[in-house]
Short mmCIF file of C-alpha atoms and ligand atoms in Angstrom, two decimals:
data_model
loop_
_atom_site.label_atom_id
_atom_site.label_comp_id
_atom_site.label_asym_id
_atom_site.label_seq_id
_atom_site.Cartn_x
_atom_site.Cartn_y
_atom_site.Cartn_z
CA ARG A 28 52.39 104.27 128.12
CA PRO A 29 54.36 105.76 125.23
CA VAL A 30 52.33 107.51 122.56
CA THR A 31 53.67 108.63 119.17
CA LEU A 32 51.63 111.01 117.01
CA VAL A 33 52.61 111.59 113.38
CA THR A 34 51.16 114.61 111.54
CA SER A 35 50.29 114.65 107.82
CA ASP A 36 53.54 116.53 107.14
CA GLY A 37 55.61 113.92 108.96
CA GLU A 38 56.21 115.62 112.30
CA ARG A 39 56.47 113.25 115.29
CA LEU A 40 55.27 114.01 118.82
CA GLU A 41 56.18 111.60 121.61
CA PHE A 42 54.85 111.67 125.15
CA GLY A 43 53.62 109.39 127.91
CA CYS A 44 49.97 108.74 128.70
CA ALA A 45 49.05 107.76 132.28
CA PRO A 46 46.36 105.12 132.88
CA GLY A 47 42.90 106.68 132.77
CA ARG A 48 44.05 109.66 130.68
CA SER A 49 42.94 110.03 127.09
CA VAL A 50 45.49 110.66 124.34
CA LEU A 51 43.96 114.15 123.95
CA GLU A 52 44.49 114.94 127.64
CA ALA A 53 48.00 113.49 127.70
CA ALA A 54 49.00 115.52 124.63
CA ALA A 55 47.69 118.71 126.26
CA GLU A 56 49.61 117.88 129.46
CA ALA A 57 52.72 117.47 127.30
CA GLY A 58 52.18 120.98 125.89
CA ALA A 59 50.46 120.09 122.60
CA ALA A 60 46.79 121.07 122.33
CA LEU A 61 45.34 118.95 119.49
CA PRO A 62 42.27 120.05 117.48
CA ALA A 63 39.16 119.11 119.47
CA SER A 64 35.85 120.61 120.39
CA CYS A 65 33.36 118.73 122.58
CA LYS A 66 35.95 116.52 124.36
CA GLN A 67 33.16 114.03 125.04
CA GLY A 68 33.06 111.82 121.97
CA THR A 69 30.20 113.49 120.14
CA CYS A 70 31.58 115.95 117.57
CA GLY A 71 34.22 113.90 115.74
CA SER A 72 36.67 116.81 115.49
CA CYS A 73 39.48 114.87 117.26
CA HIS A 74 39.39 111.89 114.89
CA ALA A 75 42.64 110.19 113.88
CA SER A 76 43.86 106.74 112.83
CA VAL A 77 45.75 104.21 114.92
CA ALA A 78 48.74 102.87 113.01
CA GLU A 79 49.87 100.43 115.67
CA GLY A 80 49.11 99.45 119.25
CA ASP A 81 46.35 98.40 121.58
CA TYR A 82 43.81 100.78 123.08
CA GLU A 83 40.42 101.09 124.65
CA LEU A 84 37.84 103.34 123.03
CA GLY A 85 35.48 104.97 125.53
CA ALA A 86 31.81 105.86 125.05
CA HIS A 87 31.17 107.95 121.97
CA SER A 88 28.45 108.82 119.52
CA PRO A 89 28.21 106.61 116.40
CA ALA A 90 27.55 109.86 114.52
CA ALA A 91 31.01 111.07 115.53
CA LEU A 92 32.67 107.75 114.69
CA PRO A 93 30.57 105.35 112.60
CA PRO A 94 31.19 101.63 113.29
CA GLU A 95 32.78 100.99 109.88
CA ARG A 96 35.35 103.74 110.45
CA ARG A 97 36.01 102.46 113.94
CA ALA A 98 36.57 98.97 112.50
CA ALA A 99 39.07 100.49 110.05
CA GLY A 100 41.18 101.79 112.96
CA GLU A 101 39.83 105.31 113.22
CA VAL A 102 39.53 106.68 116.76
CA LEU A 103 38.43 109.77 118.66
CA LEU A 104 41.45 110.92 120.63
CA CYS A 105 39.32 112.35 123.45
CA ARG A 106 38.05 108.79 124.00
CA THR A 107 41.23 106.81 123.27
CA PHE A 108 42.97 105.19 126.24
CA PRO A 109 46.23 103.35 125.35
CA ARG A 110 46.77 99.86 126.78
CA GLY A 111 50.43 99.88 125.72
CA PRO A 112 52.66 101.68 123.22
CA LEU A 113 50.45 103.46 120.68
CA SER A 114 51.23 105.04 117.33
CA VAL A 115 48.63 107.38 115.80
CA THR A 116 48.45 109.12 112.41
CA LEU A 117 46.89 112.62 112.54
CA PRO A 118 44.83 113.90 109.56
CA TYR A 119 46.31 117.43 109.74
CA ASP A 120 49.69 119.09 109.65
CA GLY A 121 51.72 120.32 112.60
CA SER A 122 50.52 123.93 112.24
CA ARG A 123 47.13 122.91 113.72
CA ILE A 124 48.71 121.78 117.00
CA LEU A 125 48.93 124.55 119.60
CA ARG A 126 52.22 124.32 121.53
CA GLY A 127 52.21 125.73 125.01
CA GLY A 128 48.44 125.53 125.26
CA ILE A 129 45.55 127.41 123.73
CA PRO A 130 46.12 131.17 123.26
CA ARG A 131 43.94 133.44 125.38
CA ARG A 132 42.88 136.93 124.36
CA GLN A 133 40.63 139.62 125.76
CA ALA A 134 38.22 140.96 123.16
CA VAL A 135 35.69 143.80 123.19
CA ILE A 136 32.20 143.53 121.71
CA VAL A 137 31.95 146.04 118.87
CA ALA A 138 28.68 144.84 117.32
CA LEU A 139 25.79 142.60 118.29
CA GLU A 140 22.83 142.46 115.93
CA THR A 141 19.97 140.15 115.11
CA VAL A 142 20.34 138.93 111.52
CA ALA A 143 17.53 136.35 111.39
CA CYS A 144 15.10 134.54 113.66
CA GLU A 145 17.07 133.48 116.77
CA THR A 146 20.36 134.22 115.01
CA VAL A 147 22.78 137.01 115.90
CA ARG A 148 25.97 138.39 114.41
CA LEU A 149 28.61 139.09 117.06
CA GLU A 150 31.73 141.07 116.23
CA LEU A 151 34.66 141.35 118.62
CA ARG A 152 37.92 143.25 118.45
CA ALA A 153 40.83 141.57 120.25
CA GLU A 154 42.77 143.78 122.61
CA PRO A 155 46.51 144.11 121.91
CA THR A 156 48.71 141.25 123.09
CA GLU A 157 51.41 141.73 125.75
CA ASP A 158 53.93 142.54 123.03
CA GLY A 159 51.58 145.08 121.44
CA GLY A 160 50.30 142.90 118.58
CA THR A 161 46.87 143.95 117.32
CA ASP A 162 46.38 141.29 114.66
CA CYS A 163 44.16 138.24 114.82
CA GLN A 164 45.47 135.50 112.52
CA PHE A 165 43.67 132.23 111.92
CA ASP A 166 42.90 129.81 109.14
CA PRO A 167 39.42 129.78 107.58
CA GLY A 168 37.37 127.06 109.27
CA GLN A 169 38.85 127.49 112.75
CA PHE A 170 36.88 128.35 115.88
CA VAL A 171 37.46 130.10 119.20
CA GLU A 172 35.93 129.33 122.57
CA LEU A 173 34.27 132.26 124.31
CA GLN A 174 34.01 132.18 128.08
CA VAL A 175 30.55 132.87 129.38
CA PRO A 176 30.89 135.98 131.60
CA GLY A 177 30.47 135.02 135.26
CA HIS A 178 30.97 131.29 134.57
CA ASP A 179 33.86 128.91 133.98
CA ALA A 180 32.02 127.46 130.99
CA LYS A 181 33.16 128.17 127.43
CA ARG A 182 31.30 127.80 124.17
CA ALA A 183 32.91 127.15 120.78
CA TYR A 184 31.98 129.32 117.78
CA SER A 185 33.42 129.29 114.27
CA LEU A 186 34.97 132.46 112.90
CA ALA A 187 33.12 133.79 109.85
CA ASN A 188 35.66 136.42 108.77
CA THR A 189 39.29 135.89 107.79
CA GLY A 190 42.56 136.54 109.61
CA ASN A 191 43.31 140.26 109.79
CA TRP A 192 45.61 142.90 111.28
CA GLU A 193 42.92 144.77 113.23
CA GLY A 194 41.97 141.98 115.63
CA ARG A 195 38.45 141.49 114.24
CA MET A 196 36.51 138.30 114.98
CA GLU A 197 33.03 137.74 113.52
CA PHE A 198 30.57 135.04 114.55
CA TYR A 199 27.04 133.97 113.61
CA ILE A 200 25.39 132.42 116.63
CA ARG A 201 22.12 130.56 116.90
CA LEU A 202 20.39 131.48 120.16
CA ARG A 203 19.35 128.34 121.99
CA PRO A 204 16.60 128.28 124.63
CA GLY A 205 18.26 128.25 128.06
CA GLY A 206 21.77 128.11 126.61
CA LEU A 207 24.35 129.77 128.87
CA PHE A 208 25.99 131.92 126.22
CA SER A 209 22.68 132.45 124.40
CA THR A 210 21.13 133.79 127.60
CA TYR A 211 24.11 136.10 128.07
CA LEU A 212 23.74 137.40 124.51
CA ARG A 213 19.98 137.88 124.88
CA GLU A 214 19.95 139.54 128.27
CA ARG A 215 23.26 141.13 129.16
CA ALA A 216 25.65 141.51 126.25
CA ARG A 217 26.32 145.10 125.12
CA PRO A 218 28.94 146.73 122.88
CA GLY A 219 31.94 147.75 124.96
CA GLN A 220 31.88 144.69 127.20
CA THR A 221 34.97 142.47 127.28
CA LEU A 222 34.98 138.71 126.67
CA THR A 223 37.76 136.15 127.00
CA ALA A 224 38.50 134.21 123.80
CA PHE A 225 40.53 130.97 123.64
CA GLY A 226 41.97 130.12 120.26
CA PRO A 227 42.01 129.95 117.33
CA GLN A 228 41.58 126.17 117.42
CA GLY A 229 40.47 123.33 115.17
CA ALA A 230 41.58 121.38 112.11
CA PHE A 231 38.58 122.05 109.84
CA GLY A 232 39.77 124.07 106.86
CA LEU A 233 40.53 124.30 103.17
CA ARG A 234 42.69 121.54 101.71
CA GLU A 235 45.10 121.94 98.85
CA THR A 236 43.82 119.51 96.22
CA GLY A 237 44.76 121.32 93.03
CA LEU A 238 42.04 122.78 90.85
CA ARG A 239 39.27 120.41 91.92
CA PRO A 240 36.01 122.37 92.35
CA ARG A 241 35.09 123.25 95.93
CA TRP A 242 31.50 122.84 96.99
CA PHE A 243 30.37 124.10 100.38
CA VAL A 244 27.23 122.84 102.12
CA ALA A 245 25.95 124.66 105.21
CA GLY A 246 23.09 124.11 107.62
CA GLY A 247 22.06 127.25 109.53
CA THR A 248 24.94 128.89 111.40
CA GLY A 249 27.17 126.14 110.01
CA LEU A 250 27.57 128.81 107.32
CA ALA A 251 30.11 130.66 109.50
CA PRO A 252 33.28 128.61 108.82
CA LEU A 253 32.31 128.10 105.17
CA LEU A 254 31.79 131.86 104.74
CA SER A 255 35.30 132.31 106.12
CA MET A 256 36.60 129.84 103.52
CA VAL A 257 34.93 131.48 100.52
CA ARG A 258 35.95 134.93 101.75
CA HIS A 259 39.52 133.62 101.94
CA MET A 260 39.19 132.31 98.38
CA ALA A 261 37.98 135.76 97.26
CA GLU A 262 40.81 137.58 99.07
CA TRP A 263 43.42 135.35 97.47
CA GLN A 264 41.57 135.01 94.14
CA GLU A 265 41.86 131.24 94.34
CA PRO A 266 41.03 129.67 90.98
CA GLN A 267 38.89 126.65 91.91
CA PRO A 268 35.24 126.90 90.77
CA ALA A 269 33.19 127.14 93.97
CA ARG A 270 29.55 126.95 94.97
CA LEU A 271 27.83 127.19 98.33
CA LEU A 272 24.49 125.65 99.31
CA LEU A 273 22.87 126.99 102.49
CA GLY A 274 19.84 125.36 104.07
CA VAL A 275 17.58 126.67 106.84
CA ASN A 276 14.29 125.46 108.28
CA THR A 277 12.11 128.50 107.57
CA GLU A 278 12.60 131.65 105.53
CA GLU A 279 12.74 133.73 108.73
CA GLU A 280 16.06 131.96 109.43
CA VAL A 281 17.74 133.03 106.18
CA PHE A 282 20.86 135.12 106.78
CA GLY A 283 24.23 135.77 105.20
CA THR A 284 22.97 136.38 101.65
CA ALA A 285 24.46 139.91 101.43
CA GLU A 286 27.83 138.53 102.56
CA LEU A 287 27.63 135.71 100.00
CA ASP A 288 26.63 138.21 97.28
CA ALA A 289 29.73 140.23 98.20
CA VAL A 290 31.91 137.13 97.75
CA ALA A 291 30.23 136.37 94.39
CA ALA A 292 31.00 139.91 93.22
CA GLU A 293 34.70 139.40 93.95
CA LEU A 294 35.27 135.73 93.18
CA PRO A 295 34.78 134.62 89.56
CA GLY A 296 33.32 131.12 89.38
CA PHE A 297 31.52 131.34 92.74
CA SER A 298 27.77 130.90 93.09
CA HIS A 299 25.44 130.29 96.01
CA ARG A 300 21.87 129.16 96.64
CA VAL A 301 19.67 129.11 99.72
CA CYS A 302 17.00 126.46 100.28
CA VAL A 303 14.24 126.37 102.87
CA TRP A 304 12.91 123.15 104.31
CA ARG A 305 9.46 124.38 105.44
CA PRO A 306 8.76 127.50 103.39
CA GLY A 307 5.90 129.93 103.78
CA PRO A 308 3.75 130.99 100.83
CA SER A 309 6.05 133.89 99.91
CA TRP A 310 9.24 131.82 99.49
CA GLN A 311 10.33 131.82 95.85
CA GLY A 312 13.57 129.83 96.11
CA PRO A 313 14.44 126.12 96.27
CA VAL A 314 12.54 123.98 98.77
CA GLY A 315 14.15 121.10 100.66
CA THR A 316 17.42 120.44 102.43
CA PRO A 317 20.94 121.24 101.29
CA ALA A 318 21.47 117.48 100.91
CA ASP A 319 18.63 117.49 98.32
CA LEU A 320 20.28 120.34 96.41
CA LEU A 321 23.63 118.60 96.59
CA ALA A 322 22.18 115.33 95.22
CA ALA A 323 20.70 117.17 92.23
CA ASP A 324 23.93 119.08 91.57
CA LEU A 325 26.13 115.99 91.87
CA ALA A 326 23.96 114.15 89.35
CA GLU A 327 25.00 116.76 86.78
CA ALA A 328 28.62 117.23 87.85
CA PRO A 329 31.19 116.07 85.28
CA ALA A 330 33.71 115.18 88.03
CA ALA A 331 33.63 114.75 91.79
CA PRO A 332 34.32 118.02 93.65
CA ASP A 333 35.76 118.49 97.12
CA ILE A 334 32.85 118.96 99.52
CA TYR A 335 33.06 120.97 102.74
CA VAL A 336 30.13 120.52 105.11
CA CYS A 337 29.16 122.18 108.37
CA GLY A 338 25.91 122.14 110.31
CA PRO A 339 23.87 120.03 112.74
CA PRO A 340 24.89 116.33 112.82
CA PRO A 341 21.80 114.94 110.99
CA MET A 342 22.35 117.38 108.13
CA VAL A 343 26.08 116.61 107.96
CA ASP A 344 25.36 112.87 107.95
CA ALA A 345 22.76 113.28 105.18
CA VAL A 346 25.25 115.21 103.05
CA VAL A 347 28.01 112.64 103.65
CA GLN A 348 25.60 109.86 102.56
CA VAL A 349 24.50 111.77 99.45
CA ALA A 350 28.14 112.32 98.50
CA ALA A 351 28.96 108.63 99.02
CA ARG A 352 25.96 107.51 96.93
CA ALA A 353 27.04 109.84 94.12
CA GLY A 354 30.48 108.24 94.10
CA VAL A 355 32.41 111.10 95.71
CA PRO A 356 35.46 109.52 97.41
CA ALA A 357 35.33 109.84 101.21
CA GLU A 358 38.69 111.63 101.14
CA HIS A 359 37.09 114.47 99.15
CA VAL A 360 34.58 115.19 101.93
CA PHE A 361 35.53 117.39 104.89
CA TYR A 362 33.08 118.19 107.61
CA GLU A 363 32.46 119.66 111.03
CA ARG A 364 29.39 119.02 113.10
CA PHE A 365 27.77 121.80 115.13
CA LEU A 366 26.53 120.45 118.43
CA PRO A 367 24.50 122.24 121.05
CA THR A 368 26.39 121.91 124.35
FE1 FES B 405 36.62 114.29 120.57
FE2 FES B 405 34.60 115.97 120.04
S1 FES B 405 36.59 116.43 120.78
S2 FES B 405 34.70 113.84 119.66
#
């Protein structure tokens, strides 16, 4: 069944899709790895719009594709099975499609430290490529998959730093009870060990929308890709006014404030606030969720900003609803959900 994909910058990809194969799988078999994460219909990162053609949409989470967006022709490509010729519009440009598969790199652990309750900072340095390249280039908002040592399984983590010439990759990882990679980090990981990294991947990232203010809303380690974005803005001295709202459950989970202070020192027009949902008696800052902070800020905003959101699905959904209620157009809201595997 012939499939045509058209990127936001007008590039066309054409390939066949065998019965029983999803569009995402068929594209990968044709040498084009499209942005995707869970590959099981729950994260929403492979969403796109069908322009023409008949298809079957397999089981998926309504959080990843709400019914009204499904009715409007939006699909999840990991769950889209063509019934005939299919034409699909992709919401990203051709640079986000990895030709020849997902790059693979060996990378050495250079730092592993606890930064908050059940949260670690992991820093890797990629080993030189076959042609001697030491750099590690990626767009802010992208992720890599790290293979769990001794297993076939991989886990996706967003990069918190920015592309660089030294091969550095920085991650903030929430340790999950019984999680494969979490258990590795808790029990066996040590500086000097080598991991296999697949990427960079993903379509989440900064959009060029002129001088519209950029607001970033993070839940927990959903801060990582947003930290990468504001660090990028600081490096390039981008002129949009920017603010970042970070929410955590308890004050023991607060992290990243020194890094955000460093961005604020370099980027005029940037501010950040941290809120705690269930604070202890010593917490002096805002109480509530980042969606609460966002609602209050939007009520006073003279014009709708662009909003970038990353965190657990309920938090992302709450922020998307707050933005919609405040009249922020849906096309100003960009998000990525963090899902435990
Ligand atoms: Fe398709 Fe996650 S990759 S929904």
